[in-house]
PDB file of C-alpha atoms in Angstrom:
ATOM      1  CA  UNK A   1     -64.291 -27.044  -2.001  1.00 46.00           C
ATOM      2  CA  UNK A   2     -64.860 -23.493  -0.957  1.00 48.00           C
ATOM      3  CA  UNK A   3     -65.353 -21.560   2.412  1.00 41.00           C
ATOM      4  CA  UNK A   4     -69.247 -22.049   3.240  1.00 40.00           C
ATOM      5  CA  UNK A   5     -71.505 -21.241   5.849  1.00 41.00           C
ATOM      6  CA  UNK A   6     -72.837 -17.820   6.916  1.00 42.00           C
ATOM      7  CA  UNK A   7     -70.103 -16.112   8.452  1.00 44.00           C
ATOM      8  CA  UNK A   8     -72.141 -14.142  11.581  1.00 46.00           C
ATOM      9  CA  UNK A   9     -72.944 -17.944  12.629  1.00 53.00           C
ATOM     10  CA  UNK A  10     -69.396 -19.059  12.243  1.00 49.00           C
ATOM     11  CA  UNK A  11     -67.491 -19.374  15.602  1.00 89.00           C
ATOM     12  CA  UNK A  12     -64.029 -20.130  13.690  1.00 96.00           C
ATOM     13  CA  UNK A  13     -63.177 -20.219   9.950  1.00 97.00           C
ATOM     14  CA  UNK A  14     -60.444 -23.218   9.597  1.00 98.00           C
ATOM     15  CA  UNK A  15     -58.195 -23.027   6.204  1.00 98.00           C
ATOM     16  CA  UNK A  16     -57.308 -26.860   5.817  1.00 98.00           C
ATOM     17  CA  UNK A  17     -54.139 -27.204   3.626  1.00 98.00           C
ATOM     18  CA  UNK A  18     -53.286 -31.079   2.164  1.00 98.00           C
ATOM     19  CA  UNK A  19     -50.108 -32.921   1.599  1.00 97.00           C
ATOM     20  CA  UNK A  20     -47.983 -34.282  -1.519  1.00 96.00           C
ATOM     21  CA  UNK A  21     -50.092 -35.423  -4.369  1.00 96.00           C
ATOM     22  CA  UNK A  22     -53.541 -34.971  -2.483  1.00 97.00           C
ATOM     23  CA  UNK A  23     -56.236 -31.925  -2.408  1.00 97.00           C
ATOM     24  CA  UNK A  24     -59.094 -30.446  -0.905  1.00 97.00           C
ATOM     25  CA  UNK A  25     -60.914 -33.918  -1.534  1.00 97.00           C
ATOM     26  CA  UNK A  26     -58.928 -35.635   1.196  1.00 96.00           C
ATOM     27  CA  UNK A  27     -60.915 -33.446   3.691  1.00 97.00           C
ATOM     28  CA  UNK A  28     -64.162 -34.855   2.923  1.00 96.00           C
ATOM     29  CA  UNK A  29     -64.253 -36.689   6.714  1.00 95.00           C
ATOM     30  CA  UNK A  30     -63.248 -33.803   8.105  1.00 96.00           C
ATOM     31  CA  UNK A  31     -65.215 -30.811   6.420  1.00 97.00           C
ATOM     32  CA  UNK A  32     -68.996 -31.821   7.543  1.00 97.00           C
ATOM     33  CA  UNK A  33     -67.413 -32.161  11.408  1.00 97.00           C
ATOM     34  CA  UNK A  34     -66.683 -29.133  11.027  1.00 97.00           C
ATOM     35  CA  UNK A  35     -69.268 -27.338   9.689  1.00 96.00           C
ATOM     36  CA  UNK A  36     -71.852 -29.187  11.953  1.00 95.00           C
ATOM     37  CA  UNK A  37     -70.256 -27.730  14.548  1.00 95.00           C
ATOM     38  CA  UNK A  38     -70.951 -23.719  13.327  1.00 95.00           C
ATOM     39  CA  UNK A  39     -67.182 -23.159  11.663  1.00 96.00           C
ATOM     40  CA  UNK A  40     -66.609 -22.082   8.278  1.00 96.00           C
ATOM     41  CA  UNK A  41     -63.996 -24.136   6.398  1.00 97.00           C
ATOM     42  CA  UNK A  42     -61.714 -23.162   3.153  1.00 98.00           C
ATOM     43  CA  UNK A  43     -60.040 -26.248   1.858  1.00 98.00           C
ATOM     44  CA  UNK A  44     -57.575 -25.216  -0.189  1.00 97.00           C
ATOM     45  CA  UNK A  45     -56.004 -26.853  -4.078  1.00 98.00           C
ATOM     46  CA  UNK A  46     -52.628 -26.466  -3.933  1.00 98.00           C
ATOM     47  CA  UNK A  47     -51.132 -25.992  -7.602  1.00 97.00           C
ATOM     48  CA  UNK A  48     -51.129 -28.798  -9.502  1.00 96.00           C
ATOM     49  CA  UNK A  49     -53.828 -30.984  -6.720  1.00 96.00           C
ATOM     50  CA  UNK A  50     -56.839 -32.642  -8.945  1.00 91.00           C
ATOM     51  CA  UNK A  51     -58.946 -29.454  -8.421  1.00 92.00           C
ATOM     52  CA  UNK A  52     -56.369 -26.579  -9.340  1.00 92.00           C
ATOM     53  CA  UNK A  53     -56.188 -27.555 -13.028  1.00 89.00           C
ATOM     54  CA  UNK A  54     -52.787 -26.826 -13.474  1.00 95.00           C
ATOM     55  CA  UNK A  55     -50.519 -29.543 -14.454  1.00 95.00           C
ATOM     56  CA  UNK A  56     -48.713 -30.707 -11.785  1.00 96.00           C
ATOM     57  CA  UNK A  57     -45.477 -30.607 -14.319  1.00 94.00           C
ATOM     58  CA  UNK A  58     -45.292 -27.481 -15.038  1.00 95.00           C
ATOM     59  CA  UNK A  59     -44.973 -25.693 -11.315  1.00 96.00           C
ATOM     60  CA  UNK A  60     -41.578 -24.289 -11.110  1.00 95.00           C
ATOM     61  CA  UNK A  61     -41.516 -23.420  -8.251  1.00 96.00           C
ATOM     62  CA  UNK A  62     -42.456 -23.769  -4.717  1.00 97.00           C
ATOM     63  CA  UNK A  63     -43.797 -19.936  -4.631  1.00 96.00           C
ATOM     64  CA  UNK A  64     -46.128 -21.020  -7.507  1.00 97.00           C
ATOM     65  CA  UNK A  65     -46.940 -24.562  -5.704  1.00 97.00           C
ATOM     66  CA  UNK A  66     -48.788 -22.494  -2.832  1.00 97.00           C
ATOM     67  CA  UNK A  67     -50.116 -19.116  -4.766  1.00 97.00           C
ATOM     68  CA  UNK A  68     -53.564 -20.134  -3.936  1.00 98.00           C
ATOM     69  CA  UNK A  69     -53.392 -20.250  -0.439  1.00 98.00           C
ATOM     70  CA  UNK A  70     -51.793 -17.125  -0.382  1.00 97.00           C
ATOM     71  CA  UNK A  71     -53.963 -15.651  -2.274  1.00 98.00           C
ATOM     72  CA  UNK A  72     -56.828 -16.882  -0.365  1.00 98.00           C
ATOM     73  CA  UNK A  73     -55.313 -15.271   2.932  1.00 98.00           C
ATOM     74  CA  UNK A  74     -54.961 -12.111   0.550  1.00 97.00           C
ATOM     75  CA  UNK A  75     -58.189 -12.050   0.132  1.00 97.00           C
ATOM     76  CA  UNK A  76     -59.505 -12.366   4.278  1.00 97.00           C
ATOM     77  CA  UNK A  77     -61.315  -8.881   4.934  1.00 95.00           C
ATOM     78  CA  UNK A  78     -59.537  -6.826   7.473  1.00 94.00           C
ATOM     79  CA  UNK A  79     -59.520  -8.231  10.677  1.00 93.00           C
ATOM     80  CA  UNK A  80     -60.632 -11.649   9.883  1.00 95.00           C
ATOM     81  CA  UNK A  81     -57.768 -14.566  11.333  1.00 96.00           C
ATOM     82  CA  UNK A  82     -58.296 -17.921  10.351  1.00 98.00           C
ATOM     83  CA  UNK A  83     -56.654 -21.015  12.218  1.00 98.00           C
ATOM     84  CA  UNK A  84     -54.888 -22.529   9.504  1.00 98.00           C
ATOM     85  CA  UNK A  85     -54.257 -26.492   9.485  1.00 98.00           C
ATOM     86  CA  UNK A  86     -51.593 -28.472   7.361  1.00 98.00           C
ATOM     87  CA  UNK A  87     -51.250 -32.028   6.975  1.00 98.00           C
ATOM     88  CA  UNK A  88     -47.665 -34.157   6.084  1.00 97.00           C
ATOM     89  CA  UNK A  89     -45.746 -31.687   3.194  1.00 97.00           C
ATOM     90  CA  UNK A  90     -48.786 -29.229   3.734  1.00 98.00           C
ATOM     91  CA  UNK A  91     -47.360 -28.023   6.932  1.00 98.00           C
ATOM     92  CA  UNK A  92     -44.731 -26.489   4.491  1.00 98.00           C
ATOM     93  CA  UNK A  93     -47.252 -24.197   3.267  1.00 98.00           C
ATOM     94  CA  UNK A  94     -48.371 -23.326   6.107  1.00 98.00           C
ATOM     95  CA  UNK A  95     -45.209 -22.365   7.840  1.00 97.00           C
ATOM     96  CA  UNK A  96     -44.492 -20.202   4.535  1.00 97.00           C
ATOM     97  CA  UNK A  97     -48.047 -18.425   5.271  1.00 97.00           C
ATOM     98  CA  UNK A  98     -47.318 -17.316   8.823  1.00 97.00           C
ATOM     99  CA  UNK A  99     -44.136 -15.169   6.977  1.00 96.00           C
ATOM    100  CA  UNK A 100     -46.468 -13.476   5.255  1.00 95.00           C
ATOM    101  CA  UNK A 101     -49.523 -13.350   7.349  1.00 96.00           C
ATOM    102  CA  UNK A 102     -48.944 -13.369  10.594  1.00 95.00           C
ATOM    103  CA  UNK A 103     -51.691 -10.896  11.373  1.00 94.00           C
ATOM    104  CA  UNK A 104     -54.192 -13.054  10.012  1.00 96.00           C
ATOM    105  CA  UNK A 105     -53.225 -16.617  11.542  1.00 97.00           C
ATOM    106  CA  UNK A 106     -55.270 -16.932  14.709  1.00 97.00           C
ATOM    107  CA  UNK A 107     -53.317 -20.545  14.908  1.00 97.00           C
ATOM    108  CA  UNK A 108     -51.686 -22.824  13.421  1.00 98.00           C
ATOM    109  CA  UNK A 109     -51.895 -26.195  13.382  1.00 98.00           C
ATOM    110  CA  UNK A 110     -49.563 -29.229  12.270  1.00 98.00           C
ATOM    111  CA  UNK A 111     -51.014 -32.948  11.639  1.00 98.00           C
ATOM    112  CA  UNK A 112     -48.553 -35.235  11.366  1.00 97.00           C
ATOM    113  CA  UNK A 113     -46.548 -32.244   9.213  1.00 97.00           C
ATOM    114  CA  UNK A 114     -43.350 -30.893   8.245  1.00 98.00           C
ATOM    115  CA  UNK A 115     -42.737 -28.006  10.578  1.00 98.00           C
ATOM    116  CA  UNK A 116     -39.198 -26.220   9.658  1.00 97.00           C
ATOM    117  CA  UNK A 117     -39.398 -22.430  10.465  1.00 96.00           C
ATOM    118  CA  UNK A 118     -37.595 -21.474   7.125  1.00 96.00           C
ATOM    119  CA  UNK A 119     -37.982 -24.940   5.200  1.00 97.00           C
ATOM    120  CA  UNK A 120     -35.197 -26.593   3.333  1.00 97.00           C
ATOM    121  CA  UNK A 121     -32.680 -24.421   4.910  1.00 95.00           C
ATOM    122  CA  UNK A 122     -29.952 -26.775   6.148  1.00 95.00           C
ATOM    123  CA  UNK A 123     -28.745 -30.762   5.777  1.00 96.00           C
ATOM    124  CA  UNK A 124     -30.732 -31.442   9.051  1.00 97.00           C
ATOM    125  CA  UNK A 125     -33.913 -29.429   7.618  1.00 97.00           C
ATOM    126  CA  UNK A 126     -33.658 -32.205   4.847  1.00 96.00           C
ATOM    127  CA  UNK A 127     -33.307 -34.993   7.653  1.00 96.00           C
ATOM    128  CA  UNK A 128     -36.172 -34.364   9.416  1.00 97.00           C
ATOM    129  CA  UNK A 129     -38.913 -33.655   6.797  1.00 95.00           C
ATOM    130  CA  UNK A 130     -38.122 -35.384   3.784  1.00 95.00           C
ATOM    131  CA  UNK A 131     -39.710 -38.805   3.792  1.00 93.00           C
ATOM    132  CA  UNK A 132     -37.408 -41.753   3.996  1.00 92.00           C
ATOM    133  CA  UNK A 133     -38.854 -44.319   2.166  1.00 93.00           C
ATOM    134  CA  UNK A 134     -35.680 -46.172   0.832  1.00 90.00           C
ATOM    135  CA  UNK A 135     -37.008 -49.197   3.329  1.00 92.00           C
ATOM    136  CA  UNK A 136     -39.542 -49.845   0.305  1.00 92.00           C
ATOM    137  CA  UNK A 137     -37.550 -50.107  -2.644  1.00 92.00           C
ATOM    138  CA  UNK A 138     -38.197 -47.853  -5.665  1.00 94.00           C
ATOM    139  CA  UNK A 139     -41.448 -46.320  -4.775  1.00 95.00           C
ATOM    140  CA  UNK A 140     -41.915 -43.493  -7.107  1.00 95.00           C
ATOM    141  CA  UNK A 141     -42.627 -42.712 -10.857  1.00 95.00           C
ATOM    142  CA  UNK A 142     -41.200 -39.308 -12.253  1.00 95.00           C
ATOM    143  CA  UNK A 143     -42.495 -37.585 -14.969  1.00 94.00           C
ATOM    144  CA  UNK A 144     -39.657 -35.285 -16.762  1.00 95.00           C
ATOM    145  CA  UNK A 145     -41.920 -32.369 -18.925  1.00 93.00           C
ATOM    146  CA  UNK A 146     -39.011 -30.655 -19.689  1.00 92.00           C
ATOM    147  CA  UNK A 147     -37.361 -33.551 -21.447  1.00 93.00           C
ATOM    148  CA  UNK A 148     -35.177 -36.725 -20.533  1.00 93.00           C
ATOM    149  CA  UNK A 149     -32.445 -34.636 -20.660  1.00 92.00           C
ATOM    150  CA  UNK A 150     -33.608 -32.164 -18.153  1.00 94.00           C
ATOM    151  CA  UNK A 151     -34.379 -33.215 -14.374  1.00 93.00           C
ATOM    152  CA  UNK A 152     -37.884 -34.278 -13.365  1.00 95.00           C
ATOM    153  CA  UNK A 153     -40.646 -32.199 -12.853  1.00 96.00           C
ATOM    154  CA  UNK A 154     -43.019 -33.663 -10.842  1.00 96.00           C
ATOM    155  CA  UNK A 155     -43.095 -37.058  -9.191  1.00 96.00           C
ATOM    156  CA  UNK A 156     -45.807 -39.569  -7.712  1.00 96.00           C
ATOM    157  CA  UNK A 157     -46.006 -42.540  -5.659  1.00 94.00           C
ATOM    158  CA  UNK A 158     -46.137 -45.485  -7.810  1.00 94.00           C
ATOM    159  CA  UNK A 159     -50.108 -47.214  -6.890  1.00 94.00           C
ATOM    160  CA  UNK A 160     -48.790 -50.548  -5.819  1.00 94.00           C
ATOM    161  CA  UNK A 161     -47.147 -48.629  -2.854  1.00 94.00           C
ATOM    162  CA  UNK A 162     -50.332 -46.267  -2.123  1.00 93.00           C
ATOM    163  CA  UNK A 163     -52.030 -48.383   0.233  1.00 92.00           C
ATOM    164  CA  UNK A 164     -48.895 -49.586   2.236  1.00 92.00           C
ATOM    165  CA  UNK A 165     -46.977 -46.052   3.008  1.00 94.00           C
ATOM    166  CA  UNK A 166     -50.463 -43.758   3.212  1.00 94.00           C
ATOM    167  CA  UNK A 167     -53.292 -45.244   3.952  1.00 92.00           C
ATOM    168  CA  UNK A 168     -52.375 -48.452   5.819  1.00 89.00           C
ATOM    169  CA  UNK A 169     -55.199 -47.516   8.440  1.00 89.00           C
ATOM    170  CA  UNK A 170     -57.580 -46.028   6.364  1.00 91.00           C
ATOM    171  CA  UNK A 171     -60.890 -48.241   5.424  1.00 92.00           C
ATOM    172  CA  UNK A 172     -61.050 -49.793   1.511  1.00 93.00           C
ATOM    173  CA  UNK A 173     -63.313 -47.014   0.764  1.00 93.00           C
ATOM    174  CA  UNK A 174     -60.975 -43.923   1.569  1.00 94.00           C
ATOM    175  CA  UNK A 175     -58.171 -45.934  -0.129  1.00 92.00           C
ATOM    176  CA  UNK A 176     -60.259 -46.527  -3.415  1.00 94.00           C
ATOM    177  CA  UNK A 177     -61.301 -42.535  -3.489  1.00 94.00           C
ATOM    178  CA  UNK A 178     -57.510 -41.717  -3.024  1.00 93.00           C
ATOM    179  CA  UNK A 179     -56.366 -44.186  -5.885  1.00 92.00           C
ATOM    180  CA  UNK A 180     -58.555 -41.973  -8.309  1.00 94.00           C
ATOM    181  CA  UNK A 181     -57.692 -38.465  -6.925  1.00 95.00           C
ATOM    182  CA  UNK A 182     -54.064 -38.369  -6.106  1.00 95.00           C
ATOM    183  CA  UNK A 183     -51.980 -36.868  -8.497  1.00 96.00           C
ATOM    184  CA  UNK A 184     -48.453 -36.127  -8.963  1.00 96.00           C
ATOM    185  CA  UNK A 185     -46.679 -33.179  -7.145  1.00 97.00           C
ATOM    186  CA  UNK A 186     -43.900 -30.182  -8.327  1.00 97.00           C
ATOM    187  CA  UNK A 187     -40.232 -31.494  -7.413  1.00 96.00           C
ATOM    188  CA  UNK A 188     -40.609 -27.653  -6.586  1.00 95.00           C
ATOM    189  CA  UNK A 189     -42.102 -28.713  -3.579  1.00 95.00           C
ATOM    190  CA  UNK A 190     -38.860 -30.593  -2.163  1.00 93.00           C
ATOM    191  CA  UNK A 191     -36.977 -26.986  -2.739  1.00 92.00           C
ATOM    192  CA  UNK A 192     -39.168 -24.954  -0.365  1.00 96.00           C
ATOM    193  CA  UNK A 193     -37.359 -22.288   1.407  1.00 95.00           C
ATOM    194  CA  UNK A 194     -39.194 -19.112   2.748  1.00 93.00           C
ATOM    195  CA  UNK A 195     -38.151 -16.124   4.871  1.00 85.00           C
ATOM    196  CA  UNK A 196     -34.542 -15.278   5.943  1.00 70.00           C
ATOM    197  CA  UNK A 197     -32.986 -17.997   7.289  1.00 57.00           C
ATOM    198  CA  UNK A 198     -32.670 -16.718  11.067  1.00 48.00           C
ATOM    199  CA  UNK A 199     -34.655 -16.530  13.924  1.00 44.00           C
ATOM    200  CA  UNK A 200     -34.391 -12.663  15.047  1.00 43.00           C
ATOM    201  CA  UNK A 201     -36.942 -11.001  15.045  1.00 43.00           C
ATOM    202  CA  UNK A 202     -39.434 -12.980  12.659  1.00 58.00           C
ATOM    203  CA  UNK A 203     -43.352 -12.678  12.895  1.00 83.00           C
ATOM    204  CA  UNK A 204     -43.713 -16.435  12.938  1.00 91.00           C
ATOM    205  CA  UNK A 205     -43.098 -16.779  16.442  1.00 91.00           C
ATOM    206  CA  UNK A 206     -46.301 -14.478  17.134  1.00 92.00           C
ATOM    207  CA  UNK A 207     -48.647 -17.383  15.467  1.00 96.00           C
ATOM    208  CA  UNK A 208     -49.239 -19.578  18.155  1.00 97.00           C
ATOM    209  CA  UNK A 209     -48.539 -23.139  16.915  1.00 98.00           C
ATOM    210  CA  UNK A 210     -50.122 -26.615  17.709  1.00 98.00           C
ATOM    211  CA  UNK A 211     -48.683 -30.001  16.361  1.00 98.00           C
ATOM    212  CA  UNK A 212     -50.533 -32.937  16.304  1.00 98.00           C
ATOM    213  CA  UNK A 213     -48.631 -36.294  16.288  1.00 96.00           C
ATOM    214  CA  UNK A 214     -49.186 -39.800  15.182  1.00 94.00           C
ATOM    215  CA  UNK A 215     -47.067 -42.917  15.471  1.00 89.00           C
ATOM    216  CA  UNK A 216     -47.694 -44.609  12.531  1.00 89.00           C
ATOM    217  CA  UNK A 217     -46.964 -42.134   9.598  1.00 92.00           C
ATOM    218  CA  UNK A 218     -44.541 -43.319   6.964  1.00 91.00           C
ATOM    219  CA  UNK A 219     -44.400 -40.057   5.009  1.00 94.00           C
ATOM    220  CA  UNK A 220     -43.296 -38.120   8.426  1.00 95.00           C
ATOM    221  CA  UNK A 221     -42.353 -40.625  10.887  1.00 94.00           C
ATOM    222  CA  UNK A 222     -42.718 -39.934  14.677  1.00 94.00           C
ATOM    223  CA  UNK A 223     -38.666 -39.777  14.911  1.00 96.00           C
ATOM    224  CA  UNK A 224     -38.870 -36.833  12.132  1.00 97.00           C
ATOM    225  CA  UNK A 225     -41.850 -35.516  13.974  1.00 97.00           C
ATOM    226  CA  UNK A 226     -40.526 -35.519  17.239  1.00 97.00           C
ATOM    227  CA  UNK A 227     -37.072 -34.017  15.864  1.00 97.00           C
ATOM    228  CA  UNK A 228     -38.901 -30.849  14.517  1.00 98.00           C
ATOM    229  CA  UNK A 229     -40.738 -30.206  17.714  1.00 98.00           C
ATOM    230  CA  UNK A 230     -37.414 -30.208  19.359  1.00 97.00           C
ATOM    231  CA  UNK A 231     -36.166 -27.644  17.032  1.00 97.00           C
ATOM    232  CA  UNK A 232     -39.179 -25.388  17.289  1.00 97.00           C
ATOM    233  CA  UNK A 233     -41.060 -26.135  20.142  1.00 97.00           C
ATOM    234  CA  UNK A 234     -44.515 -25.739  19.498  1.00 97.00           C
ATOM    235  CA  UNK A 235     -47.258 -24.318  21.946  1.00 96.00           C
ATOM    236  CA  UNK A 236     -48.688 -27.401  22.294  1.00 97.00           C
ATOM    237  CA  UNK A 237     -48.431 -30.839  21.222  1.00 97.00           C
ATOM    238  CA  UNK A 238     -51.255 -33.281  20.710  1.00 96.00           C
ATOM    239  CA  UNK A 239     -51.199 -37.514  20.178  1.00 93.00           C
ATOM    240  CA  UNK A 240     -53.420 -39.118  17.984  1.00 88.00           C
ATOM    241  CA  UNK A 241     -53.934 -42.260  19.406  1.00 77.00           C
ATOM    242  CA  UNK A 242     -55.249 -44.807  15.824  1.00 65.00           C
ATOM    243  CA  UNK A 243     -56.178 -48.328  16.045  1.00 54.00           C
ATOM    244  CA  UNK A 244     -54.187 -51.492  15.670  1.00 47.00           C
TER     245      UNK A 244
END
């Protein structure tokens, strides 16, 4: 799905950026709210999602994982800032953006996301936005293209557990799209790191940042959640209150 709409109507351009294993497809609720209401929308296919045609296998690294978002911010004419929005492992994208593009992030926002300032940096980095999802038993198939011999190169959550840790709130419908279009993601992914480390002086903190928060999420639970707002306090933080 590419940015649509005629931009001299637009009131905001929003640059949605998915989680682990998903794509621009899991947008589809979200995109026509959004463009009903005037704003142009990018939703981005992160290397390796079902619409980047690149096997998910053979990303290396997590540099290569998020090339095309950064190359769609590359690409923003001068003076254009987008507010940029990351869901779950997406947020880890977006994070790595605002290093690079801090002059063209009008805001960014976190659902639900992992939000570490220089990602896997530290034991504690690992703690709070690495899902825990040992409570399941084995959930995950790995798929080793380099050979048994070799460690894996891209992993997936095994279908029998799809329903249960993602979409335990969504309707049968959503569930049955995501069943088709999820694919597996880059163990490059779990080995993001991005700018230097330390705080001092860093561009990030000019993005103003919003996190949105929900209480049922098993891939970032609300104690991980709440642990990397602590860290990095946000500008704002936001509740989404879901059903029973």
């Amino acid at each position: 799905m590419d940015a649509a709409g005629d931009a001299s109507e637009s009131k905001e351009h929003f640059v949605l950026v998915h989680g682990a294993g998903h794509g621009a497809w899991c947008w589809f609720r979200l995109l026509p709210l959004l463009r009903g209401s005037g704003h142009r929308v990018s939703c981005v296919d992160l290397a390796g999602a079902a619409g980047s045609r690149v096997d998910p296998g053979t990303v290396r690294s997590f540099d290569e994982y998020t090339a095309p978002l950064v190359d769609l911010l590359a690409a923003l004419p001068d003076g254009e800032k987008v507010i940029l929005v990351g869901h779950s492992a997406g947020g880890l994208s977006v994070t790595h953006a605002m290093h690079l593009f801090s002059d063209r992030i009008k805001q960014a926002i976190f659902i639900a996301a992992t939000m570490l300032p220089f990602g896997y940096q530290t034991e504690q980095d690992i703690k709070d936005g690495v899902p825990d999802l040992s409570e399941h038993g084995d959930v995950f198939d790995l798929t080793f293209c380099l050979g048994l011999d070799r460690p894996p190169t891209s992993v997936a959550l095994r279908p029998e557990f799809q329903r249960r840790i993602l979409y335990q709130q969504s309707p049968q419908e959503d569930c049955a799209l995501a069943s088709i279009m999820l694919r597996p993601w880059p163990v490059a992914l779990s080995a993001a790191r991005f700018g230097s480390g330390s705080s001092g002086g860093s561009t990030i903190d000019e993005v103003r940042r919003v996190y949105i928060t929900t209480a049922k999420d098993c891939m970032v639970n609300s104690e991980q959640q709440e642990a990397m707002i602590r860290r990095w306090p946000p500008s704002e933080v936001l509740l989404i209150l879901m059903g029973q």
